[in-house]
Coordinates of C-alpha atoms in Angstrom, one line a residue:
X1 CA -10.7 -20.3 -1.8
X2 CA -7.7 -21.6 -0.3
X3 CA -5.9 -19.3 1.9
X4 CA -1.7 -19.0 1.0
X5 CA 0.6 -19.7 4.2
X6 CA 4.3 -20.2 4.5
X7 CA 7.3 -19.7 6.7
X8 CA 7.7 -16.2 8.5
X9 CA 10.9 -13.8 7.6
X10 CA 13.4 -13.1 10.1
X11 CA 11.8 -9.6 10.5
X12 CA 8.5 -10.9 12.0
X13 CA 10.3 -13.9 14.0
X14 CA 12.8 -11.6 15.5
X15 CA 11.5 -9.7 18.3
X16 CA 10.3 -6.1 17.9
X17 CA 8.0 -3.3 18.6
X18 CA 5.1 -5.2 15.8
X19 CA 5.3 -7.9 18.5
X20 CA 3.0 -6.0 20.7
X21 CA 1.2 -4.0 18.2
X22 CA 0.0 -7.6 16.3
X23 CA -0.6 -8.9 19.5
X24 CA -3.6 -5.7 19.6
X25 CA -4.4 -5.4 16.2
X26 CA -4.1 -8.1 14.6
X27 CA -7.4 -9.9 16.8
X28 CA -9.6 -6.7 16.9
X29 CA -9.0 -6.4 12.8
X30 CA -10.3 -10.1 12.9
X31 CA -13.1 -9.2 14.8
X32 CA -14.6 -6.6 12.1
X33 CA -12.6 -8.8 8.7
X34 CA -12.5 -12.0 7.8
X35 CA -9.4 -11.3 5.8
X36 CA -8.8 -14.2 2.5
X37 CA -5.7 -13.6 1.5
X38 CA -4.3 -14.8 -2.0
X39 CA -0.6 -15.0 -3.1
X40 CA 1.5 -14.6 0.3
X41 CA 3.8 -16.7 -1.8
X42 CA 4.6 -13.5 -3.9
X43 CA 5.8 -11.3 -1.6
X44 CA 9.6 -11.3 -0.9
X45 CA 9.9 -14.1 2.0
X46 CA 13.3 -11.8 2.6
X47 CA 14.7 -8.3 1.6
X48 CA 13.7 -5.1 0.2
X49 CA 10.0 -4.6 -1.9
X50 CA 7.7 -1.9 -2.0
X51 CA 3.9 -2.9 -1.7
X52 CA 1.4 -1.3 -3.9
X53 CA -2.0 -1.4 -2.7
X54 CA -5.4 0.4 -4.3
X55 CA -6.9 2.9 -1.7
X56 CA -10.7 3.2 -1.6
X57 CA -11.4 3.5 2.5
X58 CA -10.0 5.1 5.6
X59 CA -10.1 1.9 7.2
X60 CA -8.2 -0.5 3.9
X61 CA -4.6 0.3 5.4
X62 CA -5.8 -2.1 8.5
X63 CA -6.4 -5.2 6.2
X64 CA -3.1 -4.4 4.6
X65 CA -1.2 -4.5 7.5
X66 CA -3.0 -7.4 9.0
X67 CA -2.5 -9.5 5.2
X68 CA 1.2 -8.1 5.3
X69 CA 1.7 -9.4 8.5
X70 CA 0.0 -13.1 7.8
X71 CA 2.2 -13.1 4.8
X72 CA 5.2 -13.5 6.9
X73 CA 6.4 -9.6 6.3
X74 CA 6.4 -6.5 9.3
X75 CA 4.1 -4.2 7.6
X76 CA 5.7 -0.4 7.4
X77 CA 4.1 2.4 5.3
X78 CA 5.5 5.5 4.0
X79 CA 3.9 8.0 6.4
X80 CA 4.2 12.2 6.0
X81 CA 7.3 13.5 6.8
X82 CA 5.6 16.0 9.1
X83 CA 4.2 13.3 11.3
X84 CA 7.8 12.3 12.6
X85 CA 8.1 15.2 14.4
X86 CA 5.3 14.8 16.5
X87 CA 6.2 13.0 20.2
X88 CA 5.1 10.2 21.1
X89 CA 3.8 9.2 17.5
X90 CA 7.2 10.3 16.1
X91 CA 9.0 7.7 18.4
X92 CA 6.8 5.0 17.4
X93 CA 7.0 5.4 14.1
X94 CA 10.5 5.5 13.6
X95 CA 10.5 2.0 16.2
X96 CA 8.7 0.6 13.7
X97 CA 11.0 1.8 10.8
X98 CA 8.2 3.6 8.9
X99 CA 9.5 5.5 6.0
X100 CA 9.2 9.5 5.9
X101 CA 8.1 11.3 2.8
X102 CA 8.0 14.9 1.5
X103 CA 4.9 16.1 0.0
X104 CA 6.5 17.7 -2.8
X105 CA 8.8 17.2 -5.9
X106 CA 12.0 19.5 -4.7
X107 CA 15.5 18.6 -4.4
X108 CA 15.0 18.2 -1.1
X109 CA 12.3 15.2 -1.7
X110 CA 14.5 13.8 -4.1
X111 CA 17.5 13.3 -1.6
X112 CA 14.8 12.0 1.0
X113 CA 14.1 9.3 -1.8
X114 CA 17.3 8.0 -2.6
X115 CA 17.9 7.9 1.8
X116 CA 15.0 5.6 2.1
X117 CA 15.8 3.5 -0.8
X118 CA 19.1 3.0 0.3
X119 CA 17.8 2.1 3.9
X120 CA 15.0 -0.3 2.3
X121 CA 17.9 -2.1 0.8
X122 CA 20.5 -1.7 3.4
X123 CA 18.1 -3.2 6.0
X124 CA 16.2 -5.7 3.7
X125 CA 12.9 -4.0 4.6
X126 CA 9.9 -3.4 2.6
X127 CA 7.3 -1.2 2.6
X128 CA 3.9 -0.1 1.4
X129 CA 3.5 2.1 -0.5
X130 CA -0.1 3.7 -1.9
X131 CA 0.5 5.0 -5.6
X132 CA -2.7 6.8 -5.5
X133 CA -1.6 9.3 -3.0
X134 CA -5.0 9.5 -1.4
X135 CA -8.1 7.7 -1.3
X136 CA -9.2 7.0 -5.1
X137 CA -12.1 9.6 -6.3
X138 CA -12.8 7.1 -9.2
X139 CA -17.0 7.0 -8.7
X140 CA -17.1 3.2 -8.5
X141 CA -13.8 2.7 -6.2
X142 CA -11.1 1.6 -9.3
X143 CA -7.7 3.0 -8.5
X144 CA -7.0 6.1 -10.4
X145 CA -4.0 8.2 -12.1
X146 CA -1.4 7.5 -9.6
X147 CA 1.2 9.4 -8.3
X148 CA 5.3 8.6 -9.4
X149 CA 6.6 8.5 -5.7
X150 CA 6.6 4.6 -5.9
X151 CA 8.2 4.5 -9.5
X152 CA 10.5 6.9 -7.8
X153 CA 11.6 5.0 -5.2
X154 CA 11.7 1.6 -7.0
X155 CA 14.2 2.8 -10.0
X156 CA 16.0 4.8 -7.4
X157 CA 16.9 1.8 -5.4
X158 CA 16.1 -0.9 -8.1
X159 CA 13.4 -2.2 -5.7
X160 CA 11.0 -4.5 -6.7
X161 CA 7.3 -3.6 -6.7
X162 CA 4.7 -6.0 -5.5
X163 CA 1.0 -4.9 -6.7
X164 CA -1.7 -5.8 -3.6
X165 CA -5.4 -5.7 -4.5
X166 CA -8.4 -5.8 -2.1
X167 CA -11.8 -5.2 -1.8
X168 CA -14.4 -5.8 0.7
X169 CA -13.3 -2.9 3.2
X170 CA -15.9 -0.6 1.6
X171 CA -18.5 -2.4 3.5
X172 CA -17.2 -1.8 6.6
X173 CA -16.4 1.8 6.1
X174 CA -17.3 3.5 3.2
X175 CA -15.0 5.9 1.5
X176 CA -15.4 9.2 3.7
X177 CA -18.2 7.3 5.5
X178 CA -19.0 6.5 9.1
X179 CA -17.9 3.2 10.2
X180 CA -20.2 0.1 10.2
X181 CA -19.3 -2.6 12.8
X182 CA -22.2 -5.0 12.3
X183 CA -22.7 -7.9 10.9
X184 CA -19.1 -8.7 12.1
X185 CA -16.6 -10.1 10.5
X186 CA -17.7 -8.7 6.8
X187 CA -15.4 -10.4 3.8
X188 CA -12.4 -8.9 2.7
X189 CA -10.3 -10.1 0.0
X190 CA -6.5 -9.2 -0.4
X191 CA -4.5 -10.8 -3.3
X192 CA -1.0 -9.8 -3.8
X193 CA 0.5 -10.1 -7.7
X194 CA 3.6 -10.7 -9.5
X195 CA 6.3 -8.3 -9.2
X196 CA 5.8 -5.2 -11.5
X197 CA 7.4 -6.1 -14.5
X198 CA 9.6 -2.1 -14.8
X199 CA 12.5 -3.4 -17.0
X200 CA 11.9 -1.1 -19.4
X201 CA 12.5 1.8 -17.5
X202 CA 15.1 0.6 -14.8
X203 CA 18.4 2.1 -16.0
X204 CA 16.5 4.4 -17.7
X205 CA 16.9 8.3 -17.4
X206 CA 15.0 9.7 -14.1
X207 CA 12.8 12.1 -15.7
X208 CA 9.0 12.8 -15.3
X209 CA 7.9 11.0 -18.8
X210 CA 10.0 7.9 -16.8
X211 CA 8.5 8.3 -14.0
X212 CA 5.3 8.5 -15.3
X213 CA 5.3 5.6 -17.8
X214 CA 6.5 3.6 -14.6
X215 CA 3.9 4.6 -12.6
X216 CA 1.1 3.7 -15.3
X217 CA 2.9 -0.1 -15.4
X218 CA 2.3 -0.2 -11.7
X219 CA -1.4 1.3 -11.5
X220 CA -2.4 -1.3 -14.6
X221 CA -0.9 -4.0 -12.8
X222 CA -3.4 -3.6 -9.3
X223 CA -6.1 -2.4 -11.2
X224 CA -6.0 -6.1 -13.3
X225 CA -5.8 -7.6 -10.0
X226 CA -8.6 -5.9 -8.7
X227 CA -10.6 -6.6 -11.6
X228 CA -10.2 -10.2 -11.0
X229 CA -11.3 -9.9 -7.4
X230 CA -14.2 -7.5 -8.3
X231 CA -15.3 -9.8 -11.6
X232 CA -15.5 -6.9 -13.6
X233 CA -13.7 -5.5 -16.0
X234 CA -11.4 -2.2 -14.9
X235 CA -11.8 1.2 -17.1
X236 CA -10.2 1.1 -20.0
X237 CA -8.8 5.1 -18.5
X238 CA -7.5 5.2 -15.2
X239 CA -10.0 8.8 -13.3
X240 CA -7.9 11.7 -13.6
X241 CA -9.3 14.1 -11.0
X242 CA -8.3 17.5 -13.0
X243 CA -10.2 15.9 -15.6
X244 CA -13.4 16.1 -13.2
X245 CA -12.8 19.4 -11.3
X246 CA -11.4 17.8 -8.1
X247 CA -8.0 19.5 -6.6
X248 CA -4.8 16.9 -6.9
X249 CA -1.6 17.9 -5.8
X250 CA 0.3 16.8 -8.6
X251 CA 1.6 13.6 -10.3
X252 CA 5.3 14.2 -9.2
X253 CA 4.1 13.2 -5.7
X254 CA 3.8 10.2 -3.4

């Protein structure tokens, strides 16, 4: 399968701390991956997206990067608020321009929201964005009920979301398993889809059934795109972890 390439964004071209950090990462990841990546032509070769990948593996958000980063785009990830206020780690991720991001569904999360939208636009960055929350507890690794901090952000700023898809990682390092280095250079397939088509709820009211209906638009959309990487058909239900006596946080969430 043909591999998509194209012209680099200003934000990759234009020197920065990912200079260094690809210069590292981007040859060990290929060491352990041999990363196929489908549809670079579909993310934004300029401005603001938000990336929407499945999460089945400790070790996934390292082929996302690396794919992001082939498709011509600095990869930056919504990390935990709290981690910004640790040194070192702070500094570099606010360097990089990661985005912070309350664990919680207060006015105070809200406001943060709407900041990093505006800044996503303002700054015609994108970034990724995992619906799920957490590492899917769906027993055969199919995204499940995801969380509306995407949604959020999206009809907040009127961002466009990109669904991402891949699979393969879980061969490498199961999820909540130990890490597998050999044979090198395992397969891993990343496909990235058509913009999320949220039309119907842009403009719309902000509340939770919004939210919510949003969210389910964006988790059909990667699960169809896994499904076609996987050659399976996806649940017709996404896993609801109440459902199954496992703890989740809350839908309200990133």
């Amino acid at each position: 399968m043909m591999t998509s390439r194209r012209r680099a964004s200003k934000e990759k071209t234009t020197p920065s701390m990912f200079w260094p950090l690809a210069a590292i990462v981007v040859p060990l990841v290929g060491v352990i991956m041999k990363i196929e990546l489908i549809g670079a032509e579909k993310l934004p070769r300029e401005g603001a997206y938000i990336l929407a990948p499945n999460h089945y593996s400790e070790l996934d958000p390292l082929a996302v990067a690396v794919a992001v980063w082939r498709a011509g785009r600095a990869p930056r990830f919504m990390a935990k608020d709290s981690l910004f206020r640790v040194p070192v780690l702070g500094w570099a991720l606010r360097s990089t321009g990661m985005i912070p991001v309350a664990r919680s569904s207060s006015s105070t999360a809200s406001k943060q929201t709407l900041a990093s939208a505006n800044s996503l636009v303002e700054h015609g960055r994108g970034v990724i964005v995992y619906p799920e929350g957490t590492l899917t507890r769906e027993p055969d690794l199919w995204p499940m009920r995801g969380k509306t901090g995407a949604a959020r952000l999206a009809l907040t700023g009127d961002i466009p979301v990109i669904p991402m898809a891949q699979w393969g990682v879980q061969q490498i390092m199961p999820r909540y398993g130990k890490l597998r280095l050999w044979p090198l250079r395992r397969r891993v397939r990343v496909v990235i889809g058509d913009p999320v088509d949220l039309s119907a709820h842009r403009g719309a009211d902000d509340s939770t059934a919004t939210l919510i209906a949003a969210t389910d638009v964006i988790m059909a959309d990667i699960s169809q795109l896994l499904a076609g990487l996987r050659g399976e058909t996806a649940p017709a239900e996404r896993w609801n972890p109440s459902d199954h006596g496992q703890r989740e946080t809350g839908r309200l969430e990133s």
